[in-house]
Short mmCIF file of C-alpha atoms in Angstrom, two decimals:
data_model
loop_
_atom_site.label_atom_id
_atom_site.label_comp_id
_atom_site.label_asym_id
_atom_site.label_seq_id
_atom_site.Cartn_x
_atom_site.Cartn_y
_atom_site.Cartn_z
CA MET A 268 -0.04 -0.16 -0.31
CA SER A 269 1.19 3.36 -0.93
CA LEU A 270 0.75 6.25 1.65
CA THR A 271 0.84 10.28 0.19
CA ILE A 272 3.03 12.86 2.15
CA ASN A 273 0.02 13.47 4.29
CA ASP A 274 1.15 10.12 5.91
CA VAL A 275 4.07 12.20 7.04
CA THR A 276 4.74 14.56 9.62
CA ILE A 277 7.39 17.03 10.44
CA PHE A 278 8.50 14.82 14.30
CA ALA A 279 10.95 17.56 15.46
CA ASP A 280 12.47 20.58 14.08
CA GLY A 281 15.29 22.44 15.20
CA VAL A 282 18.29 20.09 14.72
CA ASP A 283 21.59 20.22 12.44
CA HIS A 284 21.30 18.58 8.99
CA ALA A 285 21.21 14.68 10.12
CA GLU A 286 22.12 12.13 8.76
CA CYS A 287 21.23 9.49 11.21
CA VAL A 288 18.44 8.74 13.73
CA CYS A 289 17.60 5.58 16.41
CA VAL A 290 15.22 4.97 18.97
CA HIS A 291 16.10 4.41 22.80
CA PRO A 292 13.94 1.75 24.71
CA ASP A 293 12.13 4.89 26.67
CA GLY A 294 10.57 5.49 23.25
CA ALA A 295 13.42 9.35 23.15
CA VAL A 296 14.59 9.71 19.33
CA TRP A 297 17.90 10.19 19.02
CA ALA A 298 19.97 11.99 16.26
CA GLY A 299 23.05 13.25 14.84
CA GLY A 300 24.16 16.64 13.49
CA GLU A 301 26.76 17.77 11.12
CA ALA A 302 28.67 19.74 13.27
CA GLY A 303 29.18 16.73 15.60
CA GLN A 304 26.52 16.60 17.71
CA ILE A 305 24.29 14.30 19.10
CA TYR A 306 21.22 14.93 19.95
CA ARG A 307 17.60 13.12 22.38
CA ILE A 308 14.71 14.38 21.24
CA SER A 309 11.75 13.76 23.87
CA PRO A 310 9.43 10.72 22.74
CA ASP A 311 6.55 13.19 21.83
CA GLY A 312 9.03 15.41 19.90
CA SER A 313 8.90 18.67 21.55
CA GLU A 314 12.04 18.71 23.17
CA ILE A 315 15.70 18.63 21.69
CA LYS A 316 18.88 18.37 23.52
CA GLU A 317 22.27 18.25 22.71
CA ILE A 318 23.52 15.90 24.47
CA SER A 319 27.05 15.06 23.26
CA ASN A 320 29.67 16.08 20.54
CA THR A 321 32.31 14.62 18.47
CA GLY A 322 33.89 17.52 17.26
CA GLY A 323 33.15 16.39 14.05
CA PHE A 324 30.26 15.12 11.79
CA THR A 325 27.80 12.58 13.21
CA LEU A 326 26.90 9.53 10.66
CA GLY A 327 25.38 6.55 11.31
CA ILE A 328 24.54 6.14 15.46
CA ALA A 329 22.87 2.71 16.74
CA PHE A 330 22.14 1.49 20.42
CA SER A 331 24.18 -1.47 22.10
CA PRO A 332 22.38 -4.06 23.96
CA ASN A 333 20.50 -2.50 27.39
CA ALA A 334 21.12 1.24 25.33
CA GLU A 335 24.06 1.14 28.06
CA TRP A 336 26.32 2.88 25.11
CA LEU A 337 25.48 4.76 22.08
CA ALA A 338 27.97 4.09 19.05
CA VAL A 339 28.61 7.11 16.75
CA CYS A 340 30.19 6.90 13.45
CA ASP A 341 32.36 10.24 12.82
CA LEU A 342 33.13 11.16 9.03
CA ALA A 343 35.42 14.06 10.30
CA ASN A 344 37.09 12.01 12.93
CA HIS A 345 37.62 8.86 10.76
CA CYS A 346 36.40 6.60 13.71
CA VAL A 347 33.45 5.13 15.94
CA TRP A 348 32.97 6.55 19.43
CA LYS A 349 31.26 5.16 22.60
CA LEU A 350 29.16 7.20 24.47
CA ASP A 351 28.13 5.83 27.88
CA ILE A 352 24.34 6.56 28.37
CA ALA A 353 24.17 6.35 32.14
CA SER A 354 27.76 8.56 32.88
CA ASN A 355 27.48 10.74 29.33
CA THR A 356 31.42 10.56 28.67
CA LEU A 357 32.46 10.17 24.85
CA GLU A 358 35.44 8.02 24.10
CA LYS A 359 36.82 6.64 20.79
CA PHE A 360 35.92 2.93 20.38
CA ALA A 361 37.55 2.08 17.26
CA ASP A 362 39.70 3.51 14.13
CA GLY A 363 39.79 0.25 12.20
CA ALA A 364 41.19 -2.89 11.96
CA GLU A 365 43.94 -5.58 11.20
CA GLY A 366 46.10 -2.63 10.37
CA GLU A 367 43.71 -0.65 8.07
CA ASN A 368 41.77 2.24 9.62
CA PHE A 369 38.58 3.97 8.65
CA ASN A 370 38.34 5.75 5.44
CA VAL A 371 34.53 6.75 6.17
CA PRO A 372 32.87 4.74 9.18
CA ASN A 373 29.36 5.37 7.81
CA TYR A 374 26.79 3.31 9.88
CA PRO A 375 26.92 0.80 13.08
CA ALA A 376 24.74 -2.31 13.56
CA PHE A 377 24.95 -4.59 16.34
CA ASP A 378 24.07 -8.50 17.04
CA SER A 379 22.36 -9.75 20.07
CA LYS A 380 25.74 -10.83 21.06
CA GLY A 381 27.20 -7.03 20.98
CA ARG A 382 29.43 -7.40 18.46
CA LEU A 383 29.08 -4.24 16.07
CA TYR A 384 29.39 -4.36 12.31
CA VAL A 385 30.72 -0.88 10.97
CA SER A 386 30.22 0.20 7.56
CA ASP A 387 33.29 1.47 5.55
CA SER A 388 32.14 3.19 2.54
CA GLY A 389 35.60 3.85 1.01
CA GLY A 390 35.60 6.95 -0.88
CA PHE A 391 33.85 9.13 -3.26
CA ARG A 392 32.76 7.00 -6.54
CA LYS A 393 35.02 4.28 -5.13
CA VAL A 394 34.29 0.49 -5.26
CA ILE A 395 36.75 0.10 -2.16
CA GLY A 396 33.99 -0.20 0.75
CA LYS A 397 33.90 -2.54 3.37
CA VAL A 398 32.36 -3.88 6.60
CA PHE A 399 33.96 -4.33 9.90
CA ARG A 400 33.04 -6.20 12.89
CA PHE A 401 34.13 -5.21 16.87
CA GLU A 402 34.07 -7.66 19.74
CA PRO A 403 32.13 -5.85 22.90
CA ASP A 404 36.06 -5.05 23.99
CA GLY A 405 36.91 -3.25 20.64
CA THR A 406 39.04 -6.06 19.53
CA GLY A 407 38.00 -6.13 15.54
CA GLN A 408 38.44 -7.37 11.87
CA ILE A 409 37.54 -6.97 8.87
CA TRP A 410 34.17 -9.10 8.77
CA HIS A 411 34.11 -8.39 4.61
CA LYS A 412 36.77 -7.07 1.83
CA GLY A 413 34.27 -6.19 -0.52
CA PRO A 414 34.82 -4.17 -2.00
CA PHE A 415 31.30 -2.55 -2.13
CA ASN A 416 30.05 0.59 -4.08
CA PHE A 417 29.93 2.80 -0.96
CA THR A 418 28.45 1.18 1.58
CA ASN A 419 26.07 2.43 3.73
CA GLY A 420 22.83 1.94 5.78
CA LEU A 421 23.40 -1.77 7.35
CA ALA A 422 20.42 -4.03 9.11
CA LEU A 423 20.43 -7.63 10.85
CA SER A 424 17.64 -9.56 9.34
CA LYS A 425 15.06 -10.95 12.52
CA ASN A 426 17.39 -14.16 12.70
CA GLU A 427 20.38 -12.71 12.52
CA ASP A 428 21.49 -14.33 9.45
CA TYR A 429 22.00 -12.32 6.94
CA LEU A 430 23.34 -8.87 7.23
CA TYR A 431 21.97 -6.26 4.52
CA VAL A 432 23.95 -3.71 3.40
CA VAL A 433 23.30 -0.62 1.53
CA CYS A 434 25.13 0.29 -1.87
CA THR A 435 24.73 3.70 -2.41
CA TRP A 436 25.92 3.40 -5.95
CA LEU A 437 25.07 0.08 -6.96
CA PRO A 438 22.07 1.67 -6.77
CA GLY A 439 20.08 -0.69 -4.26
CA VAL A 440 21.29 -3.26 -1.44
CA GLU A 441 23.46 -6.26 -1.09
CA ARG A 442 22.83 -9.17 1.51
CA VAL A 443 25.76 -11.13 2.72
CA ALA A 444 25.25 -14.81 5.00
CA ILE A 445 26.55 -14.93 8.16
CA ASN A 446 27.94 -18.45 8.79
CA PRO A 447 27.10 -20.41 11.86
CA ASP A 448 30.72 -19.42 13.02
CA GLY A 449 30.12 -15.22 12.73
CA SER A 450 32.12 -15.24 9.46
CA ALA A 451 30.71 -13.98 6.39
CA GLY A 452 29.30 -16.29 3.92
CA LYS A 453 27.60 -15.78 0.47
CA ARG A 454 27.07 -12.34 -1.06
CA GLU A 455 24.53 -11.42 -3.49
CA VAL A 456 22.33 -8.33 -4.56
CA TYR A 457 18.90 -8.46 -2.78
CA VAL A 458 17.18 -5.63 -4.70
CA THR A 459 18.28 -2.97 -7.49
CA ILE A 460 16.56 0.88 -7.39
CA PRO A 461 17.75 2.84 -10.69
CA GLN A 462 17.84 6.01 -10.49
CA SER A 463 18.51 6.69 -6.79
CA CYS A 464 21.08 7.03 -3.80
CA PRO A 465 19.64 4.45 -1.03
CA ASP A 466 21.54 5.30 2.61
CA GLY A 467 19.57 3.73 4.94
CA ILE A 468 17.30 0.72 5.92
CA ALA A 469 15.01 -0.65 8.43
CA PHE A 470 13.01 -3.87 9.29
CA ASP A 471 8.91 -4.62 10.35
CA GLU A 472 8.30 -7.54 11.78
CA ASP A 473 7.33 -9.59 8.57
CA GLU A 474 10.93 -8.59 7.42
CA ASN A 475 9.62 -5.93 4.93
CA LEU A 476 12.65 -4.07 4.14
CA TYR A 477 12.37 -0.27 4.27
CA ILE A 478 15.14 1.88 2.00
CA GLY A 479 15.79 5.53 2.22
CA CYS A 480 16.60 7.07 -0.62
CA TYR A 481 18.65 10.27 -0.16
CA THR A 482 17.11 11.27 -3.67
CA PRO A 483 14.39 10.96 -4.94
CA ASN A 484 13.27 12.01 -1.64
CA ALA A 485 11.50 8.65 -1.34
CA ILE A 486 10.97 5.60 0.66
CA TYR A 487 10.57 2.25 -0.58
CA LYS A 488 9.21 -1.05 0.30
CA VAL A 489 10.54 -4.69 -0.28
CA ASN A 490 8.84 -7.45 0.99
CA THR A 491 10.37 -10.88 1.33
CA LYS A 492 9.87 -11.79 -2.20
CA GLN A 493 12.27 -9.19 -3.08
CA GLU A 494 9.29 -7.35 -4.61
CA ILE A 495 9.64 -3.54 -4.66
CA THR A 496 7.60 -0.61 -4.31
CA LEU A 497 7.22 2.75 -3.54
CA LEU A 498 6.07 3.28 -0.11
CA VAL A 499 6.23 7.42 -0.01
CA ASP A 500 7.66 10.09 -2.19
CA ASP A 501 8.29 13.66 -1.63
CA TRP A 502 8.72 15.61 -4.59
CA GLU A 503 8.47 19.02 -3.67
CA ALA A 504 11.19 18.12 -0.65
CA HIS A 505 9.42 19.71 1.99
CA THR A 506 8.42 17.12 4.25
CA LEU A 507 10.67 14.46 3.17
CA THR A 508 14.31 16.09 2.56
CA ASN A 509 16.73 14.05 0.94
CA PRO A 510 15.84 11.03 3.63
CA THR A 511 18.96 8.75 4.67
CA ASN A 512 18.51 6.76 8.04
CA LEU A 513 15.79 5.17 8.93
CA ALA A 514 14.72 3.55 12.50
CA PHE A 515 11.08 2.75 14.08
CA GLY A 516 9.36 3.74 17.27
CA GLY A 517 6.54 5.37 18.79
CA GLU A 518 4.12 4.07 21.38
CA ASN A 519 3.32 0.78 19.63
CA PHE A 520 6.41 0.79 17.68
CA ASP A 521 4.89 1.22 13.97
CA GLN A 522 6.44 4.81 13.14
CA LEU A 523 8.99 4.61 11.15
CA PHE A 524 11.59 7.80 11.76
CA THR A 525 13.88 9.37 9.28
CA SER A 526 16.32 11.56 9.28
CA ASN A 527 16.52 14.48 6.43
CA LEU A 528 19.93 15.16 5.38
CA GLY A 529 18.85 18.25 3.51
CA ARG A 530 16.92 19.97 6.13
CA TRP A 531 16.59 20.44 10.26
CA HIS A 532 14.10 17.74 10.99
CA ILE A 533 13.16 14.39 11.50
CA SER A 534 10.44 13.01 10.30
CA LYS A 535 7.48 10.39 11.25
CA ILE A 536 5.93 8.35 8.72
CA ASP A 537 2.55 6.04 9.52
CA VAL A 538 3.70 3.02 8.46
CA LYS A 539 0.92 0.89 9.98
CA ALA A 540 3.33 -1.88 9.95
CA ASN A 541 5.45 -2.98 13.55
CA GLY A 542 8.83 -2.63 13.12
CA LEU A 543 11.71 -5.32 14.31
CA LYS A 544 12.62 -4.30 17.47
CA LEU A 545 16.97 -3.99 17.30
CA VAL A 546 18.68 -5.07 20.38
CA GLY A 547 19.36 -1.38 21.74
CA ASN A 548 15.51 -1.24 21.44
CA ARG A 549 14.38 -4.16 23.79
#
């Protein structure tokens, strides 16, 4: 079912060109800014508070299991930060692994064991993207060497048997099987979206995949048969303005939040489907 722009509202206005969005178990929506800001937005969207600042450019963010800390990808500082939620202390978590530093650490995704996958986009129009993985203690590895065509958003499947990887200039989404021993398995193209720039992804409970596209200001939905439909678009680019990362939240966990890199607000979409809870939402 396609939605109209009337199903999309501005949830909160006053963030600095947010690339990222995620949801805390208490219902608060978190986002980042292009000057390193890390924001907490109250569950009703009425209050925006800058919690911390990396001094860089905040890309993807994700909560660890039990939401004890927030992983923060930083474009300018080429690292992943660890923001302790209880103490509000920020420290560097990783700047690479196996002798390779991050080029563009773009998006973090935790599994149920607390391991952190991080996409490294590589470079503009360079097919050199890869995926790193880190243990809870910070030791890491290059989990998949790629090369991917600008690795971007990540999402684990419901059973954690696949890692879905946005490849912006594919353009589309690939997926990599996760072997029983945790290593990377078969890699395949899951869906392509011609003439688009996909950025962020999120699953609902029925394993439909939602894809935010920086251009053409649209959200797509892919069912388990890998059939793609347009969920909603905004040709005016007023309410969906270069949408990037996606996250489910809301009182019934059936609202899809999206950051808008082109403006200063977070959008909320009534998708009428329950989101798949991430380990940091539980």
